[in-house]
Amino acid sequence: MSGGPRVAVVMGVSGSGKTTLARALAGAWAATFLDADDFHSAQARAHMASGQPLTDAMRQPWVERIALDLQHRVAAGERVTLAFSGLRRRHRDLLRATGLPLRFLFLSGDAATIDGRMRARSGHYMPVSLLDSQFAALEDPTGEPDVDAIAVGLAPDTQLAHALRLLGDDA
């Protein structure tokens, strides 16, 4: 295996397609798929389900749990794809502070497109009413050296091919 990324963090606001791309990428890149939502406490999920956005203080232990899990998995020899909002620079920096070779793939799109996607899905705890707070919390990662943008509007197979190119597909 090359010295390229061991962790691909697929990031963006809720409804941008993070889980879809990260799952597909895990299969094509021979990696373990993780959904950052699975690391939320029951309290945090209930908070969001009630229509209230999380505060940075509420997000901090969540990101710390994710970072620790990533460290364990990479130490065990795994490659990982992580579906993670990554809205705040400080949370991306917490993942960077692990020292793991990682790459952020930012699913970039406008609110109207993502709103339509959120309204079309079912069974997710994140209500459409929180989309505005997601965009308000997003500290645009464009320009950060380990971040590449992928357009939300691209077809899923095109997004996957682009992601694999960005990661230097050595699977």
PDB file of C-alpha atoms in Angstrom:
ATOM      1  CA  MET A   1       0.000   0.000   0.000  1.00  0.00           C
ATOM      2  CA  SER A   2       1.267   3.481  -0.788  1.00  0.00           C
ATOM      3  CA  GLY A   3       1.818   6.316   1.646  1.00  0.00           C
ATOM      4  CA  GLY A   4      -1.454   7.954   0.613  1.00  0.00           C
ATOM      5  CA  PRO A   5      -4.457   8.625   2.808  1.00  0.00           C
ATOM      6  CA  ARG A   6      -5.683   5.920   5.184  1.00  0.00           C
ATOM      7  CA  VAL A   7      -8.836   7.871   6.065  1.00  0.00           C
ATOM      8  CA  ALA A   8     -11.195   9.520   3.585  1.00  0.00           C
ATOM      9  CA  VAL A   9     -13.529  11.922   5.372  1.00  0.00           C
ATOM     10  CA  VAL A  10     -16.597  12.602   3.231  1.00  0.00           C
ATOM     11  CA  MET A  11     -17.977  15.829   4.637  1.00  0.00           C
ATOM     12  CA  GLY A  12     -20.756  18.348   4.103  1.00  0.00           C
ATOM     13  CA  VAL A  13     -24.081  19.474   5.469  1.00  0.00           C
ATOM     14  CA  SER A  14     -26.861  17.021   6.222  1.00  0.00           C
ATOM     15  CA  GLY A  15     -28.475  15.784   3.018  1.00  0.00           C
ATOM     16  CA  SER A  16     -25.416  16.390   0.823  1.00  0.00           C
ATOM     17  CA  GLY A  17     -24.897  12.668   0.172  1.00  0.00           C
ATOM     18  CA  LYS A  18     -22.057  11.935   2.582  1.00  0.00           C
ATOM     19  CA  THR A  19     -23.281   8.489   3.561  1.00  0.00           C
ATOM     20  CA  THR A  20     -23.995   7.434  -0.015  1.00  0.00           C
ATOM     21  CA  LEU A  21     -20.537   8.435  -1.249  1.00  0.00           C
ATOM     22  CA  ALA A  22     -18.662   7.151   1.818  1.00  0.00           C
ATOM     23  CA  ARG A  23     -20.395   3.734   1.561  1.00  0.00           C
ATOM     24  CA  ALA A  24     -19.628   3.441  -2.154  1.00  0.00           C
ATOM     25  CA  LEU A  25     -16.076   4.594  -1.570  1.00  0.00           C
ATOM     26  CA  ALA A  26     -15.568   2.001   1.168  1.00  0.00           C
ATOM     27  CA  GLY A  27     -16.458  -0.765  -1.272  1.00  0.00           C
ATOM     28  CA  ALA A  28     -14.311   0.554  -4.107  1.00  0.00           C
ATOM     29  CA  TRP A  29     -11.348   1.580  -1.937  1.00  0.00           C
ATOM     30  CA  ALA A  30     -11.274  -1.580   0.229  1.00  0.00           C
ATOM     31  CA  ALA A  31     -12.021   0.378   3.385  1.00  0.00           C
ATOM     32  CA  THR A  32     -14.236   0.199   6.454  1.00  0.00           C
ATOM     33  CA  PHE A  33     -17.259   2.494   6.299  1.00  0.00           C
ATOM     34  CA  LEU A  34     -18.066   4.572   9.382  1.00  0.00           C
ATOM     35  CA  ASP A  35     -20.963   6.964   9.827  1.00  0.00           C
ATOM     36  CA  ALA A  36     -20.195   9.753  12.285  1.00  0.00           C
ATOM     37  CA  ASP A  37     -23.905   9.797  13.185  1.00  0.00           C
ATOM     38  CA  ASP A  38     -23.361   6.438  14.914  1.00  0.00           C
ATOM     39  CA  PHE A  39     -21.021   8.165  17.386  1.00  0.00           C
ATOM     40  CA  HIS A  40     -23.664  10.645  18.588  1.00  0.00           C
ATOM     41  CA  SER A  41     -25.057  10.126  22.058  1.00  0.00           C
ATOM     42  CA  ALA A  42     -28.754   9.331  22.425  1.00  0.00           C
ATOM     43  CA  GLN A  43     -29.126  12.769  24.011  1.00  0.00           C
ATOM     44  CA  ALA A  44     -27.576  14.525  21.004  1.00  0.00           C
ATOM     45  CA  ARG A  45     -29.796  12.591  18.578  1.00  0.00           C
ATOM     46  CA  ALA A  46     -32.893  13.491  20.578  1.00  0.00           C
ATOM     47  CA  HIS A  47     -31.773  17.128  20.670  1.00  0.00           C
ATOM     48  CA  MET A  48     -31.470  17.254  16.871  1.00  0.00           C
ATOM     49  CA  ALA A  49     -34.666  15.257  16.318  1.00  0.00           C
ATOM     50  CA  SER A  50     -36.495  17.897  18.359  1.00  0.00           C
ATOM     51  CA  GLY A  51     -35.394  20.514  15.816  1.00  0.00           C
ATOM     52  CA  GLN A  52     -32.521  22.015  17.798  1.00  0.00           C
ATOM     53  CA  PRO A  53     -28.998  22.210  16.390  1.00  0.00           C
ATOM     54  CA  LEU A  54     -26.075  20.950  18.424  1.00  0.00           C
ATOM     55  CA  THR A  55     -23.736  23.461  20.010  1.00  0.00           C
ATOM     56  CA  ASP A  56     -19.982  23.234  19.588  1.00  0.00           C
ATOM     57  CA  ALA A  57     -19.738  22.058  23.205  1.00  0.00           C
ATOM     58  CA  MET A  58     -22.150  19.228  22.391  1.00  0.00           C
ATOM     59  CA  ARG A  59     -20.167  18.290  19.281  1.00  0.00           C
ATOM     60  CA  GLN A  60     -16.759  18.190  21.014  1.00  0.00           C
ATOM     61  CA  PRO A  61     -17.027  14.767  22.752  1.00  0.00           C
ATOM     62  CA  TRP A  62     -18.596  13.344  19.589  1.00  0.00           C
ATOM     63  CA  VAL A  63     -15.596  14.363  17.473  1.00  0.00           C
ATOM     64  CA  GLU A  64     -13.213  13.080  20.149  1.00  0.00           C
ATOM     65  CA  ARG A  65     -14.919   9.637  20.055  1.00  0.00           C
ATOM     66  CA  ILE A  66     -14.586   9.572  16.273  1.00  0.00           C
ATOM     67  CA  ALA A  67     -10.897  10.562  16.367  1.00  0.00           C
ATOM     68  CA  LEU A  68     -10.096   7.835  18.893  1.00  0.00           C
ATOM     69  CA  ASP A  69     -11.906   5.198  16.849  1.00  0.00           C
ATOM     70  CA  LEU A  70     -10.061   6.252  13.689  1.00  0.00           C
ATOM     71  CA  GLN A  71      -6.726   5.971  15.488  1.00  0.00           C
ATOM     72  CA  HIS A  72      -7.518   2.429  16.656  1.00  0.00           C
ATOM     73  CA  ARG A  73      -8.691   1.312  13.227  1.00  0.00           C
ATOM     74  CA  VAL A  74      -5.731   2.717  11.315  1.00  0.00           C
ATOM     75  CA  ALA A  75      -3.320   1.269  13.910  1.00  0.00           C
ATOM     76  CA  ALA A  76      -4.954  -2.113  13.223  1.00  0.00           C
ATOM     77  CA  GLY A  77      -4.195  -1.695   9.508  1.00  0.00           C
ATOM     78  CA  GLU A  78      -7.595  -0.575   8.268  1.00  0.00           C
ATOM     79  CA  ARG A  79      -8.429   2.066   5.705  1.00  0.00           C
ATOM     80  CA  VAL A  80     -11.551   4.004   6.638  1.00  0.00           C
ATOM     81  CA  THR A  81     -14.173   6.101   4.904  1.00  0.00           C
ATOM     82  CA  LEU A  82     -16.030   8.371   7.297  1.00  0.00           C
ATOM     83  CA  ALA A  83     -19.291  10.181   6.584  1.00  0.00           C
ATOM     84  CA  PHE A  84     -18.853  13.257   8.817  1.00  0.00           C
ATOM     85  CA  SER A  85     -20.407  16.708   8.655  1.00  0.00           C
ATOM     86  CA  GLY A  86     -17.122  18.458   9.472  1.00  0.00           C
ATOM     87  CA  LEU A  87     -18.949  21.769   9.616  1.00  0.00           C
ATOM     88  CA  ARG A  88     -16.484  23.503  11.928  1.00  0.00           C
ATOM     89  CA  ARG A  89     -12.788  23.980  11.234  1.00  0.00           C
ATOM     90  CA  ARG A  90     -11.977  23.080  14.856  1.00  0.00           C
ATOM     91  CA  HIS A  91     -13.633  19.673  14.366  1.00  0.00           C
ATOM     92  CA  ARG A  92     -11.697  19.015  11.180  1.00  0.00           C
ATOM     93  CA  ASP A  93      -8.576  20.078  13.079  1.00  0.00           C
ATOM     94  CA  LEU A  94      -9.342  17.552  15.832  1.00  0.00           C
ATOM     95  CA  LEU A  95      -9.280  14.810  13.218  1.00  0.00           C
ATOM     96  CA  ARG A  96      -6.089  16.254  11.725  1.00  0.00           C
ATOM     97  CA  ALA A  97      -4.496  16.273  15.195  1.00  0.00           C
ATOM     98  CA  THR A  98      -4.663  12.464  15.234  1.00  0.00           C
ATOM     99  CA  GLY A  99      -1.682  12.517  12.884  1.00  0.00           C
ATOM    100  CA  LEU A 100      -3.428  10.042  10.599  1.00  0.00           C
ATOM    101  CA  PRO A 101      -2.955  10.359   6.838  1.00  0.00           C
ATOM    102  CA  LEU A 102      -6.381  11.636   5.866  1.00  0.00           C
ATOM    103  CA  ARG A 103      -8.137  13.491   3.098  1.00  0.00           C
ATOM    104  CA  PHE A 104     -11.371  15.487   3.297  1.00  0.00           C
ATOM    105  CA  LEU A 105     -13.808  15.204   0.393  1.00  0.00           C
ATOM    106  CA  PHE A 106     -16.229  18.123   0.697  1.00  0.00           C
ATOM    107  CA  LEU A 107     -19.632  17.585  -0.906  1.00  0.00           C
ATOM    108  CA  SER A 108     -20.388  21.112  -1.970  1.00  0.00           C
ATOM    109  CA  GLY A 109     -23.826  22.286  -3.023  1.00  0.00           C
ATOM    110  CA  ASP A 110     -26.438  24.966  -2.606  1.00  0.00           C
ATOM    111  CA  ALA A 111     -29.200  24.961  -0.010  1.00  0.00           C
ATOM    112  CA  ALA A 112     -32.041  24.556  -2.529  1.00  0.00           C
ATOM    113  CA  THR A 113     -30.577  21.371  -4.016  1.00  0.00           C
ATOM    114  CA  ILE A 114     -29.862  19.846  -0.614  1.00  0.00           C
ATOM    115  CA  ASP A 115     -33.261  20.867   0.746  1.00  0.00           C
ATOM    116  CA  GLY A 116     -34.877  18.888  -2.078  1.00  0.00           C
ATOM    117  CA  ARG A 117     -32.756  15.851  -1.262  1.00  0.00           C
ATOM    118  CA  MET A 118     -33.632  16.015   2.427  1.00  0.00           C
ATOM    119  CA  ARG A 119     -37.343  16.227   1.686  1.00  0.00           C
ATOM    120  CA  ALA A 120     -37.086  13.135  -0.539  1.00  0.00           C
ATOM    121  CA  ARG A 121     -35.458  10.901   2.084  1.00  0.00           C
ATOM    122  CA  SER A 122     -37.149   9.158   4.966  1.00  0.00           C
ATOM    123  CA  GLY A 123     -36.136   7.606   8.259  1.00  0.00           C
ATOM    124  CA  HIS A 124     -33.440  10.117   9.187  1.00  0.00           C
ATOM    125  CA  TYR A 125     -33.454  11.869  12.553  1.00  0.00           C
ATOM    126  CA  MET A 126     -32.194  15.173  11.123  1.00  0.00           C
ATOM    127  CA  PRO A 127     -35.200  17.328  10.174  1.00  0.00           C
ATOM    128  CA  VAL A 128     -35.150  19.569   7.103  1.00  0.00           C
ATOM    129  CA  SER A 129     -35.775  22.491   9.459  1.00  0.00           C
ATOM    130  CA  LEU A 130     -32.137  22.248  10.611  1.00  0.00           C
ATOM    131  CA  LEU A 131     -30.650  22.694   7.142  1.00  0.00           C
ATOM    132  CA  ASP A 132     -30.304  26.458   7.577  1.00  0.00           C
ATOM    133  CA  SER A 133     -28.414  25.917  10.847  1.00  0.00           C
ATOM    134  CA  GLN A 134     -26.121  23.451   9.053  1.00  0.00           C
ATOM    135  CA  PHE A 135     -25.214  26.057   6.445  1.00  0.00           C
ATOM    136  CA  ALA A 136     -24.835  28.701   9.171  1.00  0.00           C
ATOM    137  CA  ALA A 137     -22.440  26.445  11.108  1.00  0.00           C
ATOM    138  CA  LEU A 138     -20.420  25.439   8.019  1.00  0.00           C
ATOM    139  CA  GLU A 139     -17.008  27.037   7.968  1.00  0.00           C
ATOM    140  CA  ASP A 140     -16.216  26.596   4.286  1.00  0.00           C
ATOM    141  CA  PRO A 141     -13.220  24.265   3.984  1.00  0.00           C
ATOM    142  CA  THR A 142     -12.403  25.363   0.441  1.00  0.00           C
ATOM    143  CA  GLY A 143      -8.752  26.317   0.384  1.00  0.00           C
ATOM    144  CA  GLU A 144      -7.663  24.051   3.241  1.00  0.00           C
ATOM    145  CA  PRO A 145      -4.737  22.047   1.819  1.00  0.00           C
ATOM    146  CA  ASP A 146      -6.159  18.574   2.569  1.00  0.00           C
ATOM    147  CA  VAL A 147      -9.683  19.285   1.276  1.00  0.00           C
ATOM    148  CA  ASP A 148     -11.055  18.607  -2.186  1.00  0.00           C
ATOM    149  CA  ALA A 149     -14.547  19.668  -3.247  1.00  0.00           C
ATOM    150  CA  ILE A 150     -16.925  17.357  -5.086  1.00  0.00           C
ATOM    151  CA  ALA A 151     -20.141  18.816  -6.466  1.00  0.00           C
ATOM    152  CA  VAL A 152     -23.357  17.542  -4.866  1.00  0.00           C
ATOM    153  CA  GLY A 153     -25.102  17.663  -8.242  1.00  0.00           C
ATOM    154  CA  LEU A 154     -22.861  15.055  -9.874  1.00  0.00           C
ATOM    155  CA  ALA A 155     -24.217  11.547 -10.362  1.00  0.00           C
ATOM    156  CA  PRO A 156     -23.132   9.156  -7.588  1.00  0.00           C
ATOM    157  CA  ASP A 157     -20.911   7.086  -9.907  1.00  0.00           C
ATOM    158  CA  THR A 158     -19.203  10.264 -11.124  1.00  0.00           C
ATOM    159  CA  GLN A 159     -18.651  11.394  -7.525  1.00  0.00           C
ATOM    160  CA  LEU A 160     -17.124   8.005  -6.706  1.00  0.00           C
ATOM    161  CA  ALA A 161     -14.789   8.056  -9.711  1.00  0.00           C
ATOM    162  CA  HIS A 162     -13.706  11.593  -8.792  1.00  0.00           C
ATOM    163  CA  ALA A 163     -13.123  10.603  -5.143  1.00  0.00           C
ATOM    164  CA  LEU A 164     -11.001   7.617  -6.159  1.00  0.00           C
ATOM    165  CA  ARG A 165      -8.881   9.832  -8.411  1.00  0.00           C
ATOM    166  CA  LEU A 166      -8.397  12.330  -5.579  1.00  0.00           C
ATOM    167  CA  LEU A 167      -7.319   9.551  -3.223  1.00  0.00           C
ATOM    168  CA  GLY A 168      -4.876   8.164  -5.774  1.00  0.00           C
ATOM    169  CA  ASP A 169      -6.778   4.872  -5.938  1.00  0.00           C
ATOM    170  CA  ASP A 170      -4.119   2.345  -5.013  1.00  0.00           C
ATOM    171  CA  ALA A 171      -6.567  -0.323  -3.859  1.00  0.00           C
TER     172      ALA A 171
END
